[in-house]
Tab-separated table of N, CA and C in Angstrom:
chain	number	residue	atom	x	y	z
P	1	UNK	N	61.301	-74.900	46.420
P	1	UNK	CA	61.968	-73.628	46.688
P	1	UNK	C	61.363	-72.521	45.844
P	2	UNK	N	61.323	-72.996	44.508
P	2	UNK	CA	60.352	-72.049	43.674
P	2	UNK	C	59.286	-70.982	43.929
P	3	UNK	N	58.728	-72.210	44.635
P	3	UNK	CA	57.134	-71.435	44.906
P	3	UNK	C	57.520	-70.849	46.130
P	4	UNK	N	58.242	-70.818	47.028
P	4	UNK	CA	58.248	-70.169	48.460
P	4	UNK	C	58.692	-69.102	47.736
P	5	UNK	N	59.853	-68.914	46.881
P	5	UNK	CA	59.936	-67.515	46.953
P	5	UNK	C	59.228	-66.932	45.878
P	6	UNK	N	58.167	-67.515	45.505
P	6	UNK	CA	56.785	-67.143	44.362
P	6	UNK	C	56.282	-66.383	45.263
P	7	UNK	N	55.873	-67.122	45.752
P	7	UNK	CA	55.060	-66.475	47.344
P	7	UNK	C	55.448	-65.346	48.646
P	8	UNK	N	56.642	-65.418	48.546
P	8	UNK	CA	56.814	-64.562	49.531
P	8	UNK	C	56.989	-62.700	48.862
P	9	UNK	N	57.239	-63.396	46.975
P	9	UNK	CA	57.192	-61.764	46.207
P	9	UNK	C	55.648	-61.390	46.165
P	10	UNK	N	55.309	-62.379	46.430
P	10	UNK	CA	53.846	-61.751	45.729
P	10	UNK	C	53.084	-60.943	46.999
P	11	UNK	N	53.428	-61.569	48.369
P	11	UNK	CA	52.981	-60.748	49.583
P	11	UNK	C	53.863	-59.521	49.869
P	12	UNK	N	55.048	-59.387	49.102
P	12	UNK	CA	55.403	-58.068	49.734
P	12	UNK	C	54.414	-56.566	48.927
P	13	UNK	N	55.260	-55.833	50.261
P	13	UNK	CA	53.661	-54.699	49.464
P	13	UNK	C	55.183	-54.006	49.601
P	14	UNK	N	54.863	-53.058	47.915
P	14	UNK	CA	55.577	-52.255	47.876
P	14	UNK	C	55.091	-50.930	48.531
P	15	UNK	N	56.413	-50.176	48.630
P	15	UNK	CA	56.501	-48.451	49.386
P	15	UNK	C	55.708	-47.564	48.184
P	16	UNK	N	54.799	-46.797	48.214
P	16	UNK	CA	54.337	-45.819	47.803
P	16	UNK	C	55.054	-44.264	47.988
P	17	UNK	N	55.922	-44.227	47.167
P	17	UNK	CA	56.931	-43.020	47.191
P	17	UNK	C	56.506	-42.255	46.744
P	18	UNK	N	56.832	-40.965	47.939
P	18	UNK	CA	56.163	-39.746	47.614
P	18	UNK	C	57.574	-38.797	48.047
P	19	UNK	N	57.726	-37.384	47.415
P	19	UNK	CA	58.797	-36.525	47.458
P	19	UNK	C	58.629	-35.504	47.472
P	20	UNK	N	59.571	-34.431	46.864
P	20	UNK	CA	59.582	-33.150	46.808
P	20	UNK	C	59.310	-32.857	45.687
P	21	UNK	N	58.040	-31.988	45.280
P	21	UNK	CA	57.729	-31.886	43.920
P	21	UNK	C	57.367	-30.632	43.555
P	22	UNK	N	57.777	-30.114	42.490
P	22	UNK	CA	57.808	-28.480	42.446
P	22	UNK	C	56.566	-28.555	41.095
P	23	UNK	N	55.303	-27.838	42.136
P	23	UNK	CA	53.997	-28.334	41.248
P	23	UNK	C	53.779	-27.618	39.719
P	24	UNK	N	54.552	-26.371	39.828
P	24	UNK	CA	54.300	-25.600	38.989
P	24	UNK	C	54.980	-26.364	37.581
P	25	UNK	N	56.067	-26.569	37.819
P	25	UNK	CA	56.875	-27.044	36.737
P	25	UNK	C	55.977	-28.784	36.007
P	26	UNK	N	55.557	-29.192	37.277
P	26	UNK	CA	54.654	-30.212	36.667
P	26	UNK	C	53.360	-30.167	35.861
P	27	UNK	N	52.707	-28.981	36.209
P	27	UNK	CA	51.726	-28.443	35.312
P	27	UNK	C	51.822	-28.313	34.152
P	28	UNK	N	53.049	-27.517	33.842
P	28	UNK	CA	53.132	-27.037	32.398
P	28	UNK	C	54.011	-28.021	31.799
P	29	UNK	N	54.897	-29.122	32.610
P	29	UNK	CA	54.955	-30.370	31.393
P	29	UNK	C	53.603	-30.955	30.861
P	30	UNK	N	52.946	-31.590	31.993
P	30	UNK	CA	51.288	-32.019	31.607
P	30	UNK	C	50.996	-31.525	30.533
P	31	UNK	N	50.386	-30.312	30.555
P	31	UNK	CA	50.193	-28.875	29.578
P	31	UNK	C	50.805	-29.507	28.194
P	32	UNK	N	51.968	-29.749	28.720
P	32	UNK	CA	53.181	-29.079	27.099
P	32	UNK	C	52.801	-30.994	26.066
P	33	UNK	N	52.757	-31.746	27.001
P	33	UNK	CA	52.499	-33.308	26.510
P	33	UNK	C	50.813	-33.453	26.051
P	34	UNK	N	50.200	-32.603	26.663
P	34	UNK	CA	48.607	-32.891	26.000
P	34	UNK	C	48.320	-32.273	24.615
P	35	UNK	N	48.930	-31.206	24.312
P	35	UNK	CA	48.504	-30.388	23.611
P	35	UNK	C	48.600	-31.364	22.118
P	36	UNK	N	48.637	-32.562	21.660
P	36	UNK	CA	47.984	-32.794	20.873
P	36	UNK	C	47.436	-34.183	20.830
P	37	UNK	N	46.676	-33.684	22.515
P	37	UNK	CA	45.874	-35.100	22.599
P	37	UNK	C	43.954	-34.614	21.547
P	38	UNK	N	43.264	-35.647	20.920
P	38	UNK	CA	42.260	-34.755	20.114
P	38	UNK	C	41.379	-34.144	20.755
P	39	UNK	N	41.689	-34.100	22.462
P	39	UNK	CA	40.547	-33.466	23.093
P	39	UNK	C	41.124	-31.856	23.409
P	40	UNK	N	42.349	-31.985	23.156
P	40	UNK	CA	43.128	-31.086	23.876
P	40	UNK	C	43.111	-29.972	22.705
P	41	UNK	N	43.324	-30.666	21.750
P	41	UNK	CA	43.705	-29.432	20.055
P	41	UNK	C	42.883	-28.863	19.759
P	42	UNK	N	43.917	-27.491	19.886
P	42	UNK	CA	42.844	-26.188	19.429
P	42	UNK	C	41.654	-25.569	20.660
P	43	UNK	N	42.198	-25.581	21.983
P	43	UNK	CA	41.949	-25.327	23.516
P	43	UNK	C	42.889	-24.497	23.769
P	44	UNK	N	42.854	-23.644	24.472
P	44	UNK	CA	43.827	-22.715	25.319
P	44	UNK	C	44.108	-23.129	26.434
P	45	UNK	N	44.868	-23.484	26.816
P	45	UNK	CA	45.517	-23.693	28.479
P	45	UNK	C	46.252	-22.856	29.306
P	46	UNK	N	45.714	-22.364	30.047
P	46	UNK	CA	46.453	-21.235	30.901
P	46	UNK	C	46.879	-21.654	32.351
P	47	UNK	N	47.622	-21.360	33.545
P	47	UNK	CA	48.119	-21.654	34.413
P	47	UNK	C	48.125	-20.588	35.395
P	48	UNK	N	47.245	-20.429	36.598
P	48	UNK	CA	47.297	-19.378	37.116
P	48	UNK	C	47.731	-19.441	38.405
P	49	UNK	N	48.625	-18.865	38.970
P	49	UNK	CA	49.431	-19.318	40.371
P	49	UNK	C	49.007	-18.663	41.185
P	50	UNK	N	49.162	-18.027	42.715
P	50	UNK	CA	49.383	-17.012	43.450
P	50	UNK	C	50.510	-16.992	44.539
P	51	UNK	N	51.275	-18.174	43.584
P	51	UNK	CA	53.252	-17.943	43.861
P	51	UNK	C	53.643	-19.196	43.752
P	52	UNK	N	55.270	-18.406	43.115
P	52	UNK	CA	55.473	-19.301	42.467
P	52	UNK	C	56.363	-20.579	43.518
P	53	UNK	N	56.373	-20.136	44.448
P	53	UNK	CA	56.815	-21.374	46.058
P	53	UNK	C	55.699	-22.113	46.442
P	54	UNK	N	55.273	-22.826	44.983
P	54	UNK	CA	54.654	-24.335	45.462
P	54	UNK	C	55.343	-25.680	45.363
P	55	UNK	N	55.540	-25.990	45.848
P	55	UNK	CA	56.508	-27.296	46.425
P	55	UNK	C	55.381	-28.373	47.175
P	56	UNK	N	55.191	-29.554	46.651
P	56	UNK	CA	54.156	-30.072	47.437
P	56	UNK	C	55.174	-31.930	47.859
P	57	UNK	N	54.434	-32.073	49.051
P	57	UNK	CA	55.154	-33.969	49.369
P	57	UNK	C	54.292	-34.794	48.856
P	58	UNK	N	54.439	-35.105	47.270
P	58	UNK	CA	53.559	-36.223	46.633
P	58	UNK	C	54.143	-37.185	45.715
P	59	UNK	N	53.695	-37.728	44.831
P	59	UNK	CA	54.384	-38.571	44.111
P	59	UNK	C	53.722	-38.265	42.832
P	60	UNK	N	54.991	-37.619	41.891
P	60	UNK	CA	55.051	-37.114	40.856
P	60	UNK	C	54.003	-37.744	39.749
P	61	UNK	N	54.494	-38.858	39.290
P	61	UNK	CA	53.440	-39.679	38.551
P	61	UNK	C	52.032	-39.647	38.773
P	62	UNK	N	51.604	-39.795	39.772
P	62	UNK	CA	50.088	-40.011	39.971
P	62	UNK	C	49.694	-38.677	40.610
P	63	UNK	N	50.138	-37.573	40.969
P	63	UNK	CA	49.892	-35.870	40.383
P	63	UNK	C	49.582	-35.767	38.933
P	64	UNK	N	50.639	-36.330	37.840
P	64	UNK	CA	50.644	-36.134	36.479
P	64	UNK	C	49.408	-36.596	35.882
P	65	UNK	N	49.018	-38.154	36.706
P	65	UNK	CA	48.324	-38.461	35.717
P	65	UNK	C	46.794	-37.885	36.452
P	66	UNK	N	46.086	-37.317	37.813
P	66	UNK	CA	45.337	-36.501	37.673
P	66	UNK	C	44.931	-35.738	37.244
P	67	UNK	N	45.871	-34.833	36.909
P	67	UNK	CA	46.089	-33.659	35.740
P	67	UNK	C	46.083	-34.128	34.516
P	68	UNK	N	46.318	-35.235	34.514
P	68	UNK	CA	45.914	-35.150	32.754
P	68	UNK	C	44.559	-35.621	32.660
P	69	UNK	N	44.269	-36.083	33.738
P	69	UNK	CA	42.493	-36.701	33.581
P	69	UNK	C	41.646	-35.882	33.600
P	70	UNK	N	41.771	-34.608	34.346
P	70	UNK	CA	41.085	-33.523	34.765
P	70	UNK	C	41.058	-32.834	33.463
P	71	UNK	N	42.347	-32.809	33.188
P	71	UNK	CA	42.383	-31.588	31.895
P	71	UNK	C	41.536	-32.160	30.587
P	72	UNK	N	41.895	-33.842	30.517
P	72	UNK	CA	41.471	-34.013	29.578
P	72	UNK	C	39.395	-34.121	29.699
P	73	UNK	N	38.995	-34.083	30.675
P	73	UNK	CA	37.789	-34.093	30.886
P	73	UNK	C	37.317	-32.991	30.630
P	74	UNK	N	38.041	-31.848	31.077
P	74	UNK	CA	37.850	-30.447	30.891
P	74	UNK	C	37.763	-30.397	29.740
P	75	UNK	N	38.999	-30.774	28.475
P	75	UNK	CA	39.027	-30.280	27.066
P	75	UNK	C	37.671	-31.095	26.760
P	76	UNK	N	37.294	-31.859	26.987
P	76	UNK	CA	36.089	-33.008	25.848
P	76	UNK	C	34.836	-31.947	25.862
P	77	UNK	N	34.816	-30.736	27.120
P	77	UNK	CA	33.587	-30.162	27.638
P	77	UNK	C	33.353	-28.728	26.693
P	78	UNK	N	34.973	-28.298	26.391
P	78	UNK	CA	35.386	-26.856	26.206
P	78	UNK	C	35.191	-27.153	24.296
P	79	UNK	N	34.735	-25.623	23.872
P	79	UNK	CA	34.458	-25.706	22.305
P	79	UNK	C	35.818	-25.195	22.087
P	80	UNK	N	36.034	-25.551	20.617
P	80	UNK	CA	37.071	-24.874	19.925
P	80	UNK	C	37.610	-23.463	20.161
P	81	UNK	N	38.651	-23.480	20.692
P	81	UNK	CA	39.315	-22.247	20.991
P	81	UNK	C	39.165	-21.818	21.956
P	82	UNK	N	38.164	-22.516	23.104
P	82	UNK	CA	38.170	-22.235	24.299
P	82	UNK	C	39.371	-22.515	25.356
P	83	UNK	N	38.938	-21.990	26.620
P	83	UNK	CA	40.129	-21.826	27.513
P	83	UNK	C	40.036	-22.931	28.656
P	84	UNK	N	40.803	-23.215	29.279
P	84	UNK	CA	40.982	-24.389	30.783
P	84	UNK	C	41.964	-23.633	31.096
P	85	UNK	N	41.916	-23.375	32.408
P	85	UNK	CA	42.647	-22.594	33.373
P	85	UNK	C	42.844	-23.699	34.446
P	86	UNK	N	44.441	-23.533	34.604
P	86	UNK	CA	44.841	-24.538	35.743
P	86	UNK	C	45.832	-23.980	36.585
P	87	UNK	N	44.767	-23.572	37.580
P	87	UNK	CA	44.995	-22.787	38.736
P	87	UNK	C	45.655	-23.411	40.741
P	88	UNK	N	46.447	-23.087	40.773
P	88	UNK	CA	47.359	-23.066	41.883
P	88	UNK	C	47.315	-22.256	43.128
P	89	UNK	N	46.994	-22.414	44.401
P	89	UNK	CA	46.945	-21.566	45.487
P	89	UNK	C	47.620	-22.512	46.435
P	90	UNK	N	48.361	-21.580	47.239
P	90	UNK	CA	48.872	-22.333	48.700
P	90	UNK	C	47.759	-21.742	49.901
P	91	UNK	N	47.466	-23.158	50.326
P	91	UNK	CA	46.653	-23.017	51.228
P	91	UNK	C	46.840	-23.215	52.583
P	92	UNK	N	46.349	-23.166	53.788
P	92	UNK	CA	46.581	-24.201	54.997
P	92	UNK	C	46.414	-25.609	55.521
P	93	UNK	N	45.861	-25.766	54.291
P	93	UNK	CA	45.753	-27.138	54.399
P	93	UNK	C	47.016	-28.153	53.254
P	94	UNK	N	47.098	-27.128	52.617
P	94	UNK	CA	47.987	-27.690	51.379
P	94	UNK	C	48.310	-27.017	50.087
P	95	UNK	N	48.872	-27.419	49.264
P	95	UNK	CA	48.551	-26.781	47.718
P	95	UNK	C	47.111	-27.521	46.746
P	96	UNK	N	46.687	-26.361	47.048
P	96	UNK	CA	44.686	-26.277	45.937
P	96	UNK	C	45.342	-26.670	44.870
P	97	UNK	N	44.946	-27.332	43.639
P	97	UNK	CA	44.977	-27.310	42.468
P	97	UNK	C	43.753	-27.342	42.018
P	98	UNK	N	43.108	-26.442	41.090
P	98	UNK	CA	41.784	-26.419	40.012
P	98	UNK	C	41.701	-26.277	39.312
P	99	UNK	N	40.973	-27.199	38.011
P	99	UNK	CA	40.907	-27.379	36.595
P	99	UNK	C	39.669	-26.635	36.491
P	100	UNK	N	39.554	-25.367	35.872
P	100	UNK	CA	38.575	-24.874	35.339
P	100	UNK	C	38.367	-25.200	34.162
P	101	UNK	N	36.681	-25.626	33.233
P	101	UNK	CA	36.468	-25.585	32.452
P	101	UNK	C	34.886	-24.786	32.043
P	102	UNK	N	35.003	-23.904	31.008
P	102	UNK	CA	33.185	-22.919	30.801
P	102	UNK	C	32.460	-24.308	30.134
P	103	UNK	N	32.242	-24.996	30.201
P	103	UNK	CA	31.541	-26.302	29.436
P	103	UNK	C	30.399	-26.243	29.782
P	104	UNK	N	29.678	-27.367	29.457
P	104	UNK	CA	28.171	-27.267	29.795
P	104	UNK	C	27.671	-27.576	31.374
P	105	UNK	N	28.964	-27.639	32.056
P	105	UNK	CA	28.722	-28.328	33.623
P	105	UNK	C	27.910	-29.563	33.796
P	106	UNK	N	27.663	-30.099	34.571
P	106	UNK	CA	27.512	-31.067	34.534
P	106	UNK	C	25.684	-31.208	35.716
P	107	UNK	N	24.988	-32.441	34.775
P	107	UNK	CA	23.768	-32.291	35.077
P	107	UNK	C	23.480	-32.822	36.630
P	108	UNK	N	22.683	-32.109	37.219
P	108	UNK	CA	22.436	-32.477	38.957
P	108	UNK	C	22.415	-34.215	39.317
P	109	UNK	N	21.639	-34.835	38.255
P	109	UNK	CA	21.530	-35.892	38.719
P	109	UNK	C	22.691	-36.748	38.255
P	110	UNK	N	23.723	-36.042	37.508
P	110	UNK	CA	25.152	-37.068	37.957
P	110	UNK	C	26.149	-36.974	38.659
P	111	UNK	N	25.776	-35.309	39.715
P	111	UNK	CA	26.784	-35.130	40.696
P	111	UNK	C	26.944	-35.946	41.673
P	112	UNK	N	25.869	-36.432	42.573
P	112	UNK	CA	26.306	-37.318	43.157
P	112	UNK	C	26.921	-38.806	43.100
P	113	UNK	N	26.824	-39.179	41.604
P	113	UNK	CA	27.864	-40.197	41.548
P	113	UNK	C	29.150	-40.394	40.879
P	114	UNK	N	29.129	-38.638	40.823
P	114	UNK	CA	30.862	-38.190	40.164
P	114	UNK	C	31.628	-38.695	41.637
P	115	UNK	N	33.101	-39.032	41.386
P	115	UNK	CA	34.095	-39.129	42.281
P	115	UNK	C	33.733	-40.712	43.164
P	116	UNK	N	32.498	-40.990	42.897
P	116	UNK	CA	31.976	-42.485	43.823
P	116	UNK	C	31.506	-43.731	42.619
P	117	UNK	N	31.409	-43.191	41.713
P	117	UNK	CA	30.829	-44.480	40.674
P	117	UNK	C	31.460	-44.488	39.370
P	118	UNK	N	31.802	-45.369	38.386
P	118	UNK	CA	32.411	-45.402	37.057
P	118	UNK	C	31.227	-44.682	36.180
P	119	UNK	N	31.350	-43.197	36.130
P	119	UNK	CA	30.586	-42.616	35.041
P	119	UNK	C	31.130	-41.468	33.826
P	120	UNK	N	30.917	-42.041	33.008
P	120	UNK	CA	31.402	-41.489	31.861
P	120	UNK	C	30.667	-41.028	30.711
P	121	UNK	N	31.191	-39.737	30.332
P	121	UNK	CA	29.766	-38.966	28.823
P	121	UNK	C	30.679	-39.396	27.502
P	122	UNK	N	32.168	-39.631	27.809
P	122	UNK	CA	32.674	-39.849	26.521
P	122	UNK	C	33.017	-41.276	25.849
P	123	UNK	N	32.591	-41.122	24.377
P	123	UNK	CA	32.338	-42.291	23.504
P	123	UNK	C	33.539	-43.439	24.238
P	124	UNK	N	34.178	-42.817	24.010
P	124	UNK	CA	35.806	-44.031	23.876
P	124	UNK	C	35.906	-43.887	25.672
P	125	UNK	N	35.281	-43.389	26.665
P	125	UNK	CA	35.621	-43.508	28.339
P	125	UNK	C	35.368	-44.428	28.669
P	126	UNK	N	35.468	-45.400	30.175
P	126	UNK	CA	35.352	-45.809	30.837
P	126	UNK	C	34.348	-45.462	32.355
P	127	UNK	N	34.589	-44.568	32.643
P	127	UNK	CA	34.707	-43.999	34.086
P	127	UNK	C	35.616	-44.018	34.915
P	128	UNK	N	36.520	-45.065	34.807
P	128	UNK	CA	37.415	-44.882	35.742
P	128	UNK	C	38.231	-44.201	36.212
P	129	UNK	N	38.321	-42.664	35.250
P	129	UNK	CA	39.741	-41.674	35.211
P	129	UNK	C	39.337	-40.706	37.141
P	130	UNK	N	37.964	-40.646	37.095
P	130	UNK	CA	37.659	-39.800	38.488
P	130	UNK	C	38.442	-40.888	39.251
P	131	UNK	N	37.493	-42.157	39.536
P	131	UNK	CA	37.790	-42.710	40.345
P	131	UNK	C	38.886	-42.905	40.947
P	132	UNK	N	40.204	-42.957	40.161
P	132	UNK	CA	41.419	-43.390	40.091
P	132	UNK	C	41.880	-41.925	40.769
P	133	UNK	N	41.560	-40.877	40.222
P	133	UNK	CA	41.671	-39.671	40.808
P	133	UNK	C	41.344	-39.342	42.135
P	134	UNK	N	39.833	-39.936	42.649
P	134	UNK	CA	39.826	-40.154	43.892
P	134	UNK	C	41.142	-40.836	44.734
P	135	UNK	N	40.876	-41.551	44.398
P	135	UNK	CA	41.999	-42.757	45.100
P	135	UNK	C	43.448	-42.312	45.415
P	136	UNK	N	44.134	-41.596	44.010
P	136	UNK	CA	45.254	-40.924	44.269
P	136	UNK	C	45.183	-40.178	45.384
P	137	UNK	N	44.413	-38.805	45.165
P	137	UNK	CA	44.025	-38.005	45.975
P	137	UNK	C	44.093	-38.324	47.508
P	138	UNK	N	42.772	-39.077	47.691
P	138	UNK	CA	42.598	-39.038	49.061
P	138	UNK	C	42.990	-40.626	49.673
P	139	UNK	N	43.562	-41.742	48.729
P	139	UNK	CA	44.263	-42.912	49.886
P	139	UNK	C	45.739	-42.518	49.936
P	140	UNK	N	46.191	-42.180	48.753
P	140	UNK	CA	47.459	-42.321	48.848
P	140	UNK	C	48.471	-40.704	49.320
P	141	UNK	N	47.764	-39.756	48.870
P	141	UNK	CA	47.873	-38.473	49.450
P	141	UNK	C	47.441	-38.000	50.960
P	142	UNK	N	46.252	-38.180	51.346
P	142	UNK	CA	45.741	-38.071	52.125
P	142	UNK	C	45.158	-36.546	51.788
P	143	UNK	N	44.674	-36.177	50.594
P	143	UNK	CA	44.374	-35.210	50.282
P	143	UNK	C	42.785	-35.068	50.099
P	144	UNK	N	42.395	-33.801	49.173
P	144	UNK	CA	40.686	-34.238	49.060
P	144	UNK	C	40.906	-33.725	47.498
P	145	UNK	N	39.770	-34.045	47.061
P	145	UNK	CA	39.023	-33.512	45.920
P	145	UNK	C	37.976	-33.523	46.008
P	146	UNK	N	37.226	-32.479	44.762
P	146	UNK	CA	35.744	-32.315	44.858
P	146	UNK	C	36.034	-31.652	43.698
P	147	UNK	N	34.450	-30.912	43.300
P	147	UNK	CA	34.037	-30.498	42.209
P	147	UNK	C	32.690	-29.400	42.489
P	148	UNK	N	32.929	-28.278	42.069
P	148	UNK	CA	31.815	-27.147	41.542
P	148	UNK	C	31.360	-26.982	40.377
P	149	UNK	N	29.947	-27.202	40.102
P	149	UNK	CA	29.308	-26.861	38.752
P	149	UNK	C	28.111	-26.399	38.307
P	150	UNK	N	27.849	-25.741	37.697
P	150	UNK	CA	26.792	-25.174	37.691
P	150	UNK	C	26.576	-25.278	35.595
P	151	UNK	N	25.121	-25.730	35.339
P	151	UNK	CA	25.131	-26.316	34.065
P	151	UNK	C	24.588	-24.883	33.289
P	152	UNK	N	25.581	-25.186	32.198
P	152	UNK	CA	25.568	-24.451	31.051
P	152	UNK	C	26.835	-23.288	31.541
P	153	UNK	N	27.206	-23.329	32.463
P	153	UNK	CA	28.162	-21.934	33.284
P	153	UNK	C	30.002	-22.963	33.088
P	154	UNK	N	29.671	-24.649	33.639
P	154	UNK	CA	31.225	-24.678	33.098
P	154	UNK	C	31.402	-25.608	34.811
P	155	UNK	N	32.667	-26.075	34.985
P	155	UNK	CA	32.876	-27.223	35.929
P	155	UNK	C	33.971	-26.995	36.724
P	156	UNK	N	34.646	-26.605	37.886
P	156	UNK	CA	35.764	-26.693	38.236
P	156	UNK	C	36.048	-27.817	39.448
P	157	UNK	N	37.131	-28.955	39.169
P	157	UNK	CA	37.573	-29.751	40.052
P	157	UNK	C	38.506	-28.715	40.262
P	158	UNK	N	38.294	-29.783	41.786
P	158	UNK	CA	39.436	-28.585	42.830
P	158	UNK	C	40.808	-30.204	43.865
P	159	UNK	N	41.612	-30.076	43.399
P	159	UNK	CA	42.309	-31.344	44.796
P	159	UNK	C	43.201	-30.659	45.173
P	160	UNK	N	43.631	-31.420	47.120
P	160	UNK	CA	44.250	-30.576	47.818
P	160	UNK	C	45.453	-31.530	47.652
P	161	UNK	N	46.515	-31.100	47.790
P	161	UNK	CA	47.938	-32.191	48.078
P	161	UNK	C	48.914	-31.806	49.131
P	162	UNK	N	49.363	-32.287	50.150
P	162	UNK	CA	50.471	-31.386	51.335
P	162	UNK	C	51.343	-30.673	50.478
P	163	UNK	N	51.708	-29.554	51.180
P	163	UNK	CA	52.763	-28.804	50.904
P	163	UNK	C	53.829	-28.899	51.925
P	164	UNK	N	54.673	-28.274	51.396
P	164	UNK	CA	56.242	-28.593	51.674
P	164	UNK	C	56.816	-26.954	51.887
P	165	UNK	N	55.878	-26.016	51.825
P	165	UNK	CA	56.459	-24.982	51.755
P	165	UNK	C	55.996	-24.192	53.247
């Protein structure tokens, strides 16, 4: 009897819950919890909207923890006292979110295996924080991400998530 119902937990697939999530307010917790991560201290973080009726259908947690991957990739790039701007637009396709960072951008020959391969510049990384970011994004959202950069000018990821508004 044991093992049947060993077995029958282990095949169920859980629901991937997604809701009503008011993005703005999730930003600036992110924000308010990094600020003394050591990549984060002594960075400026700013939040730039173009209204404040963003409401998106996602699942809170794995929004949060994009944003903190992004940001924190952003801070490792940004010098002391520099700025990351985390910017908000409602779009037609959804609510934009973009992590700006002025950093050194990132070199041509590792764009194409940003967002597709485990690559990482920092000591203590992995690679896996994009990837996982992918994945949120576009299996479980059905959203996109990408990335603009231009080296020595600075990096902005951009992901889309449905809106609700």
């Amino acid at each position: 009897f044991r093992s049947q119902s060993l077995g029958y937990a282990t095949k169920r697939k859980t629901e991937y819950i997604k809701g009503s999530v008011k993005i703005l307010p999730l930003i600036r917790e992110t924000i308010d919890e990094l600020t003394c991560h050591k990549y984060v201290k002594g960075k400026k973080l700013n939040v730039k909207a173009n209204s404040n009726q963003t409401e998106a259908y996602c699942n809170y947690l794995d929004i949060k923890r994009v944003l903190q991957n992004l940001i924190i990739n952003a801070a490792y790039v940004t010098k002391k006292n520099g700025e990351i701007v985390v910017e908000v637009e409602n779009e037609i396709e959804g609510i934009k979110i973009s992590v700006i960072d002025k950093g050194c951008g990132i070199p041509d020959d590792l764009k194409p295996l940003l967002l597709k391969e485990t690559v990482t510049s920092k000591p203590d990384g992995n690679g896996f924080g994009l990837m996982s970011c992918r994945d949120i994004i576009e299996k479980y959202h059905e959203g996109k991400i990408w990335f603009d950069s231009e080296l020595g000018k600075g990096t902005t990821f951009h992901f889309v998530v449905p809106s609700l508004n």
